[in-house]
C-alpha cells in the first residue's frame, strides 16, 4: 500500500462526475503495407494475451470510497483485461469527424474507481487503412510528459520491429508509483496549508519577485505583463457539465516555423496566435467575445538541464491572446510582447525558489478547484493552452506507422476549454477538449485554427513583399 | 412540471452508480435488398433531422440533484439530438460476440440525469448486412411492456413503407407521462408505508390467502409450492458492481413448442427448464451450484381482459428451478409442478385484492432495494426470469426487416442475473444481463441454454420412442 504524493492526490480530490480528472492520448497509425484484412483483429487478440502489468497500470485505489479523503494505491495482478483493453470501430466513412465523435464519447465516460484507472481502446475502421489507439488514464497516475514517455516507450523507431508489448506491459518505466514524500500521509488540504505557510520562509529574491507582482498590480508600468485575475468574464469560465467535445487540427511544423521566422516570433507564439484567431472568430459568431482580451495560462517547464528527478517541474505564465486586435499580424506581435514580459519576470526568479513561487502564483487557481468555486468567481485566466514536446522522428507499432498523435485533456469548473498541442516528426498536432454544453459546434474552432494559419501565411508574405 | 407516480419514482430512488435503473431493447435488422453502401449512413442523417420529441422522450428531471428526494418531470424542447442519438459500429467480423461486448459496455454507462433519460444507438457493421438498434431508457419512464409497445409503434408490417419516424418522435403513444395519482407528491417512502398500512384493510379473501402462505410456511403441506425466502445462498445474490455483461440466445419458437407438447408442459416451463439446465452447468463449473434448488421470481400479468388502464398490473410468482435434479426431463416436470402450485395459489386470490397482495408479497423485495440491504440478507428468490410477449408477425423499419429483438434488463444488489425472453414472429429470443464481476464468461450461460434445448429434444424423443 502506497500513499500518493500530495500533487497526485489533488487530482483525486477534485475529481467529480462533472469534472472527471482523466487525461488521454490519441494516436493514429497506418497499417503496414500488404497487411491482411484481419491484421488489426489478430493484433488485438495477441495483445490481449499479454497479461503482465507494469506500474502504473497495476495500481488500484485501496478504497474507491475513500478516494478523496485518504487515497492510497495497492498493486494488483487481478486485472480484467477485457474490461481495460477495448476493441472498437468507427462507422463509415471513418473520417476525422467520426473519430472525433467517438473520442468525445469515450472521454466523457467516467472511470470505474474500483479498478486500475486506465483504459486502452483500439479503434479500427479509419479511412485510408488506419487505426487509432486511445489510452485514457487518471491524472493522479500520470502527467502529460509521463504519458508521452509511456507511449513512446511502447513504440519503436524500427518499422521492421514486431511483437512489441502493449502499453500496460511497458508502463512509465519507473519501478513503481512516485515515491511518497517525507510529509506523505497528510491530506491534500494539510499539504496545501503547509505550502502556503512555507511562503513565509521564502528567499529574499522571491520576496522581491512578489514585490514586482504587487507593484505592477498597482502601478501598471509594464503594460504587456498580464497578472492573474486580469481575465475578462467569458463563457469559457462557467461551471462545466459532464459531457465533452473533442476536435483536432494538424499542420506541417515547417509551415508554423516559416510564419514564426517571418514575423520574428517563436513557434509557441504562432500557436497562441492561431488559437487567438480561432477563438476571436468562434466566440464572435456566438456573440460571446469579450471586449477585453482573453488571457491564457501557459504551462512552462522550469526543470534545470541537470535535474534528473521525475517529479513535477512546471510553472505557469499568463499571456494575453489580444483577441481585441482585428489585424492578425499585429495581434501576433502583441502576443509576442506579452509572452516575453511574462518570461522575463520568470527568468528573473531564483531557480531554488521556483516551486514556492509557482505555489503562491497558482494557489488561487488550485484553491478554486479544491473549493469548488471554479466558474463562480473571476477566472485566473480564460483557458489553458499547452504545448507538449513529442518525438521528432517517425515511430512504429508492430510495423504500423504512427501518423499523428493528439492530447485529450481535462476540464474543471471555470475552465471549459483546453487547447494542447504536441509535436511529432515534423508535425504540429492540436487537440481541443471542451465542455459539450458550453461550446456548441466546437469543431469550428479547429477549422478556424486551420484557416488562421493560411491567413497568417498570406499576410506575412504580403507585408514582406510590400 | 409533473410529479411521478410512486412506482415510477421508486426506480429513481433506488438508482445508484452500481445499480443504474435503465432498461433497453436491442433489435437487429437486415438491410433491404440492393441497399447501397451508404444506406445506414443516409438513414442516420435523415433520422437526425427529425427533432420532434414525443413523451417520454421530451421529459427531463426538473432537478437532477433532487432525483431521489422529490422527483418531478418537466417537458423540454431543448434536446441535444447528437448526444441522444448515436451512430456506432462493430469491429470485424461483426458477429454476435462483438455485438454482445458493445452492448455490455453501452449498458454499463450511467445516464446523464441532467438530460432526458434516453439514448438511441444505431450500430452498423454486423455481419451478413445487418445493423442493430439499442434503445436505452430509465425504468422510471418506461416498463418492459411499454418499451415493446414503443418499439413496435415505430415499426411497420409493410416492407415497402419508407420515411418512418424515429422512436423519439413516436413515443409511447400516451399524451404525456403517467398521470399522477391522488396521493402524488408524497415520497416513495410515504407511499410504501401507506401501502403496508393498507394491508390491514384487506378483504377477507385476501386474509385467507395470506393465511395459506403462513400455514404452508409452518406445515409444508404442498411441497411444490415455493415460498419467498426459500432460496439458497448463491453468488447470484451478492451485491453487484457497476459493470455489466450481456449475452443472447435465440430459437425457433416451434422447437420449444414441440418439446413443451412432448413433455406436457407450457412454453414458459420449457424456458425455465432451459435456464435451469444452463445455470446448473454454469454454476457447477464455477463450483458455485447450491445443493438446494435455485428459485426464480417470475413476473405474471394479472390484468383482466376488460381492463384498459395502462398502469402496472404485474405480480410475481416464485418457482423452483430444481437445479438439484440431474435428469433434464424429470427436472422439467418438477418445474412444471412448482409453477402450477404457485399459479393455483394466485388464481385463488380475488382480483380486486391482487395489488395489495403483490405489495405485501413483494414488499420484502422492494424493501431490500430501498434500504440497500440487497446482497446482505437472504434473497427472496435467486434470480428473475421474465417472458415478455412481442409481436407475432414480421416488422420492418424503412424496408429493413426486424430479424430479432432482445431485452437488456437491470440488476440490483442481491440480483446479479436477469434472464428475459421476448417472442417475435415465430422466434424465442433470450437476453442475459449479468454483473461483470460476479459472472465470468457469462456467454457460456447462453451457449449452455442452446445445448440444453438440443438435450431436451433428444431426451423427449427418446422417451417417447421407448
Coordinates of N, CA and C in Angstrom, one line a residue, chain B residues 276-389:
Chain B
X276 N -32.7 -23.4 -16.2 CA -32.3 -24.2 -15.1 C -31.1 -25.1 -15.5
X277 N -31.2 -25.7 -16.7 CA -30.1 -26.6 -17.2 C -28.8 -25.8 -17.3
X278 N -28.9 -24.6 -17.9 CA -27.7 -23.8 -18.2 C -27.1 -23.3 -16.9
X279 N -28.0 -22.9 -15.9 CA -27.5 -22.4 -14.6 C -26.8 -23.6 -13.9
X280 N -27.4 -24.7 -13.9 CA -26.9 -25.9 -13.2 C -25.4 -26.2 -13.7
X281 N -25.3 -26.1 -15.0 CA -24.0 -26.5 -15.6 C -23.0 -25.3 -15.4
X282 N -23.4 -24.1 -15.6 CA -22.5 -22.9 -15.5 C -22.0 -22.8 -14.0
X283 N -23.0 -22.8 -13.1 CA -22.6 -22.7 -11.7 C -21.8 -23.9 -11.2
X284 N -22.1 -25.1 -11.8 CA -21.4 -26.3 -11.4 C -19.9 -26.1 -11.8
X285 N -19.7 -25.6 -13.0 CA -18.3 -25.4 -13.5 C -17.5 -24.4 -12.6
X286 N -18.2 -23.4 -12.0 CA -17.6 -22.4 -11.1 C -17.5 -23.0 -9.7
X287 N -18.0 -24.2 -9.5 CA -18.1 -24.7 -8.1 C -19.0 -23.9 -7.2
X288 N -20.1 -23.4 -7.8 CA -20.9 -22.5 -7.1 C -22.4 -22.9 -7.1
X289 N -22.6 -24.2 -7.5 CA -24.0 -24.7 -7.5 C -24.5 -25.0 -6.1
X290 N -25.5 -24.3 -5.6 CA -26.0 -24.7 -4.2 C -26.6 -26.1 -4.3
X291 N -26.5 -26.8 -3.1 CA -27.1 -28.1 -3.0 C -28.6 -28.1 -3.2
X292 N -29.2 -27.1 -2.5 CA -30.7 -26.9 -2.6 C -31.0 -26.2 -3.9
X293 N -32.2 -26.4 -4.5 CA -32.5 -25.9 -5.8 C -32.5 -24.3 -5.8
X294 N -32.1 -23.7 -6.9 CA -32.3 -22.3 -7.1 C -33.8 -22.0 -7.3
X295 N -34.2 -20.8 -6.9 CA -35.6 -20.4 -7.2 C -35.6 -19.1 -8.1
X296 N -36.7 -19.0 -8.8 CA -36.8 -17.9 -9.8 C -38.1 -17.1 -9.5
X297 N -38.0 -15.8 -9.5 CA -39.1 -14.9 -9.4 C -39.6 -14.7 -10.9
X298 N -40.9 -15.0 -11.1 CA -41.5 -14.8 -12.4 C -42.6 -13.7 -12.4
X299 N -42.3 -12.6 -13.1 CA -43.4 -11.6 -13.2 C -44.6 -12.2 -14.0
X300 N -45.8 -12.0 -13.5 CA -47.0 -12.6 -14.1 C -48.0 -11.4 -14.3
X301 N -48.5 -11.3 -15.5 CA -49.5 -10.3 -15.8 C -50.8 -10.7 -15.1
X302 N -51.5 -9.8 -14.4 CA -52.8 -10.1 -13.8 C -53.8 -9.1 -14.2
X303 N -53.6 -8.5 -15.4 CA -54.6 -7.6 -15.9 C -55.8 -8.3 -16.5
X304 N -57.0 -8.0 -16.0 CA -58.2 -8.6 -16.5 C -58.4 -8.2 -18.0
X305 N -59.0 -9.0 -18.8 CA -59.1 -8.8 -20.2 C -59.9 -7.5 -20.5
X306 N -60.8 -7.0 -19.6 CA -61.5 -5.8 -19.9 C -60.9 -4.6 -19.2
X307 N -59.7 -4.7 -18.7 CA -59.0 -3.5 -18.1 C -58.3 -2.7 -19.1
X308 N -58.6 -1.5 -19.3 CA -57.9 -0.6 -20.3 C -56.9 0.3 -19.7
X309 N -56.7 0.2 -18.4 CA -55.7 1.0 -17.8 C -54.3 0.7 -18.3
X310 N -53.4 1.7 -18.4 CA -52.1 1.5 -18.9 C -51.1 1.2 -17.7
X311 N -51.6 1.4 -16.5 CA -50.7 1.3 -15.3 C -50.2 -0.1 -15.1
X312 N -49.6 -0.3 -14.0 CA -48.9 -1.5 -13.6 C -49.9 -2.6 -13.2
X313 N -49.8 -3.8 -13.8 CA -50.7 -4.9 -13.4 C -49.9 -6.2 -13.4
X314 N -48.9 -6.2 -12.6 CA -47.9 -7.3 -12.6 C -47.8 -7.8 -11.2
X315 N -47.8 -9.1 -11.0 CA -47.4 -9.7 -9.7 C -46.3 -10.7 -10.0
X316 N -45.7 -11.2 -9.0 CA -44.7 -12.2 -9.1 C -45.1 -13.5 -8.6
X317 N -44.7 -14.7 -9.2 CA -44.8 -15.9 -8.5 C -43.4 -16.5 -8.4
X318 N -43.2 -17.3 -7.5 CA -41.9 -17.9 -7.3 C -41.9 -19.4 -7.6
X319 N -41.0 -19.8 -8.4 CA -40.9 -21.2 -8.9 C -39.6 -21.8 -8.5
X320 N -39.5 -23.1 -8.3 CA -38.3 -23.7 -8.1 C -37.7 -24.1 -9.5
X321 N -36.4 -23.9 -9.6 CA -35.8 -24.4 -10.9 C -35.3 -25.8 -10.8
X322 N -35.4 -26.4 -9.7 CA -35.0 -27.8 -9.4 C -33.6 -28.1 -10.0
X323 N -32.7 -27.2 -9.7 CA -31.3 -27.4 -10.2 C -30.6 -28.6 -9.4
X324 N -31.4 -29.2 -8.4 CA -30.8 -30.3 -7.7 C -31.0 -31.6 -8.5
X325 N -31.9 -31.6 -9.5 CA -32.2 -32.8 -10.2 C -31.3 -32.9 -11.5
X326 N -30.7 -34.1 -11.6 CA -29.7 -34.2 -12.7 C -30.4 -34.5 -14.1
X327 N -31.5 -35.3 -14.0 CA -32.2 -35.7 -15.3 C -33.0 -34.5 -15.9
X328 N -32.7 -34.1 -17.1 CA -33.4 -32.9 -17.7 C -34.9 -33.0 -17.8
X329 N -35.4 -34.2 -18.2 CA -36.9 -34.3 -18.3 C -37.6 -34.3 -17.0
X330 N -37.0 -35.1 -16.1 CA -37.5 -35.1 -14.7 C -37.5 -33.7 -14.1
X331 N -36.4 -33.0 -14.3 CA -36.3 -31.6 -13.8 C -37.4 -30.7 -14.4
X332 N -37.6 -30.9 -15.7 CA -38.7 -30.1 -16.3 C -40.0 -30.3 -15.7
X333 N -40.3 -31.6 -15.4 CA -41.6 -31.9 -14.8 C -41.8 -31.4 -13.4
X334 N -40.7 -31.4 -12.7 CA -40.7 -30.9 -11.3 C -40.9 -29.4 -11.4
X335 N -40.3 -28.7 -12.3 CA -40.5 -27.2 -12.5 C -42.0 -27.0 -12.8
X336 N -42.5 -27.8 -13.7 CA -44.0 -27.7 -14.0 C -44.8 -27.8 -12.8
X337 N -44.6 -28.7 -11.9 CA -45.3 -28.9 -10.7 C -45.2 -27.6 -9.8
X338 N -44.0 -27.1 -9.8 CA -43.8 -25.9 -9.0 C -44.5 -24.6 -9.5
X339 N -44.4 -24.4 -10.8 CA -45.1 -23.2 -11.3 C -46.6 -23.4 -11.2
X340 N -47.1 -24.6 -11.3 CA -48.6 -24.9 -11.2 C -49.1 -24.6 -9.8
X341 N -48.3 -25.0 -8.8 CA -48.7 -24.8 -7.4 C -48.8 -23.3 -7.1
X342 N -47.8 -22.5 -7.7 CA -47.8 -21.1 -7.4 C -48.9 -20.4 -8.1
X343 N -49.2 -20.9 -9.4 CA -50.3 -20.2 -10.1 C -51.7 -20.5 -9.5
X344 N -51.8 -21.8 -9.0 CA -53.1 -22.2 -8.3 C -53.4 -21.3 -7.1
X345 N -52.3 -21.0 -6.3 CA -52.5 -20.1 -5.2 C -52.9 -18.7 -5.7
X346 N -52.3 -18.3 -6.8 CA -52.5 -16.9 -7.3 C -54.0 -16.9 -7.8
X347 N -54.4 -18.0 -8.5 CA -55.8 -17.9 -9.1 C -56.8 -18.0 -8.0
X348 N -56.5 -18.5 -6.8 CA -57.4 -18.5 -5.7 C -57.7 -17.1 -5.1
X349 N -56.9 -16.1 -5.5 CA -57.0 -14.8 -4.9 C -58.1 -14.0 -5.6
X350 N -58.7 -13.1 -4.9 CA -59.7 -12.2 -5.5 C -59.0 -11.2 -6.4
X351 N -59.5 -10.9 -7.6 CA -58.8 -10.0 -8.5 C -58.7 -8.6 -7.8
X352 N -59.7 -8.2 -7.1 CA -59.7 -6.8 -6.5 C -58.6 -6.6 -5.5
X353 N -58.2 -7.7 -4.9 CA -57.1 -7.6 -3.9 C -55.7 -7.8 -4.4
X354 N -55.6 -8.0 -5.7 CA -54.3 -8.5 -6.2 C -53.2 -7.5 -6.0
X355 N -53.5 -6.2 -6.1 CA -52.4 -5.2 -5.9 C -51.9 -5.2 -4.5
X356 N -52.8 -5.3 -3.5 CA -52.4 -5.4 -2.1 C -51.6 -6.6 -1.9
X357 N -52.1 -7.7 -2.5 CA -51.4 -9.0 -2.3 C -50.0 -8.9 -2.8
X358 N -49.8 -8.3 -4.0 CA -48.5 -8.2 -4.6 C -47.6 -7.3 -3.7
X359 N -48.2 -6.2 -3.2 CA -47.4 -5.3 -2.4 C -46.9 -6.0 -1.2
X360 N -47.7 -6.8 -0.5 CA -47.3 -7.5 0.7 C -46.3 -8.6 0.3
X361 N -46.6 -9.3 -0.7 CA -45.8 -10.5 -1.1 C -44.4 -10.0 -1.5
X362 N -44.4 -8.9 -2.3 CA -43.2 -8.4 -2.8 C -42.5 -7.4 -1.9
X363 N -43.2 -6.9 -0.8 CA -42.6 -5.8 -0.1 C -41.2 -6.1 0.5
X364 N -41.0 -7.3 0.9 CA -39.6 -7.6 1.4 C -38.6 -7.3 0.3
X365 N -38.9 -7.7 -0.9 CA -38.0 -7.5 -2.1 C -37.8 -6.0 -2.3
X366 N -38.9 -5.2 -2.3 CA -38.8 -3.8 -2.5 C -38.0 -3.2 -1.4
X367 N -38.3 -3.6 -0.2 CA -37.6 -3.1 1.0 C -36.1 -3.3 0.9
X368 N -35.7 -4.5 0.4 CA -34.3 -4.8 0.2 C -33.7 -3.8 -0.7
X369 N -34.4 -3.5 -1.8 CA -33.8 -2.5 -2.7 C -33.8 -1.1 -2.1
X370 N -34.9 -0.7 -1.4 CA -34.9 0.6 -0.9 C -34.0 0.9 0.2
X371 N -33.7 -0.2 1.0 CA -32.8 0.0 2.2 C -31.4 -0.3 1.8
X372 N -31.1 -0.8 0.6 CA -29.8 -1.1 0.3 C -29.3 -2.4 1.0
X373 N -30.3 -3.2 1.5 CA -29.9 -4.4 2.1 C -29.7 -5.6 1.2
X374 N -30.0 -5.4 -0.1 CA -29.9 -6.4 -1.1 C -28.5 -6.9 -1.1
X375 N -28.3 -8.3 -1.2 CA -27.0 -8.9 -1.2 C -26.4 -9.1 0.2
X376 N -27.2 -8.5 1.2 CA -26.7 -8.7 2.6 C -27.6 -9.5 3.4
X377 N -28.8 -9.8 2.9 CA -29.7 -10.7 3.6 C -30.2 -11.8 2.7
X378 N -30.8 -12.8 3.2 CA -31.3 -14.0 2.5 C -32.1 -13.5 1.3
X379 N -31.9 -14.0 0.1 CA -32.6 -13.4 -1.1 C -34.1 -14.0 -1.1
X380 N -35.0 -13.1 -1.6 CA -36.4 -13.5 -1.8 C -36.5 -14.7 -2.8
X381 N -35.7 -14.5 -3.9 CA -35.5 -15.6 -4.8 C -34.2 -15.4 -5.5
X382 N -33.6 -16.4 -6.2 CA -32.3 -16.3 -6.7 C -32.1 -15.4 -7.9
X383 N -33.1 -15.4 -8.8 CA -33.0 -14.5 -10.0 C -34.3 -14.3 -10.6
X384 N -34.5 -13.3 -11.4 CA -35.7 -13.0 -12.1 C -35.6 -13.7 -13.5
X385 N -36.7 -14.4 -13.9 CA -36.8 -14.9 -15.2 C -38.1 -14.5 -15.8
X386 N -38.0 -13.7 -16.9 CA -39.2 -13.0 -17.3 C -39.4 -13.3 -18.8
X387 N -40.7 -13.2 -19.2 CA -41.1 -13.6 -20.5 C -42.0 -12.5 -21.1
X388 N -41.5 -11.6 -21.9 CA -42.3 -10.5 -22.5 C -42.9 -10.9 -23.8
X389 N -44.2 -10.8 -24.0 CA -44.8 -11.1 -25.3 C -44.5 -10.0 -26.3

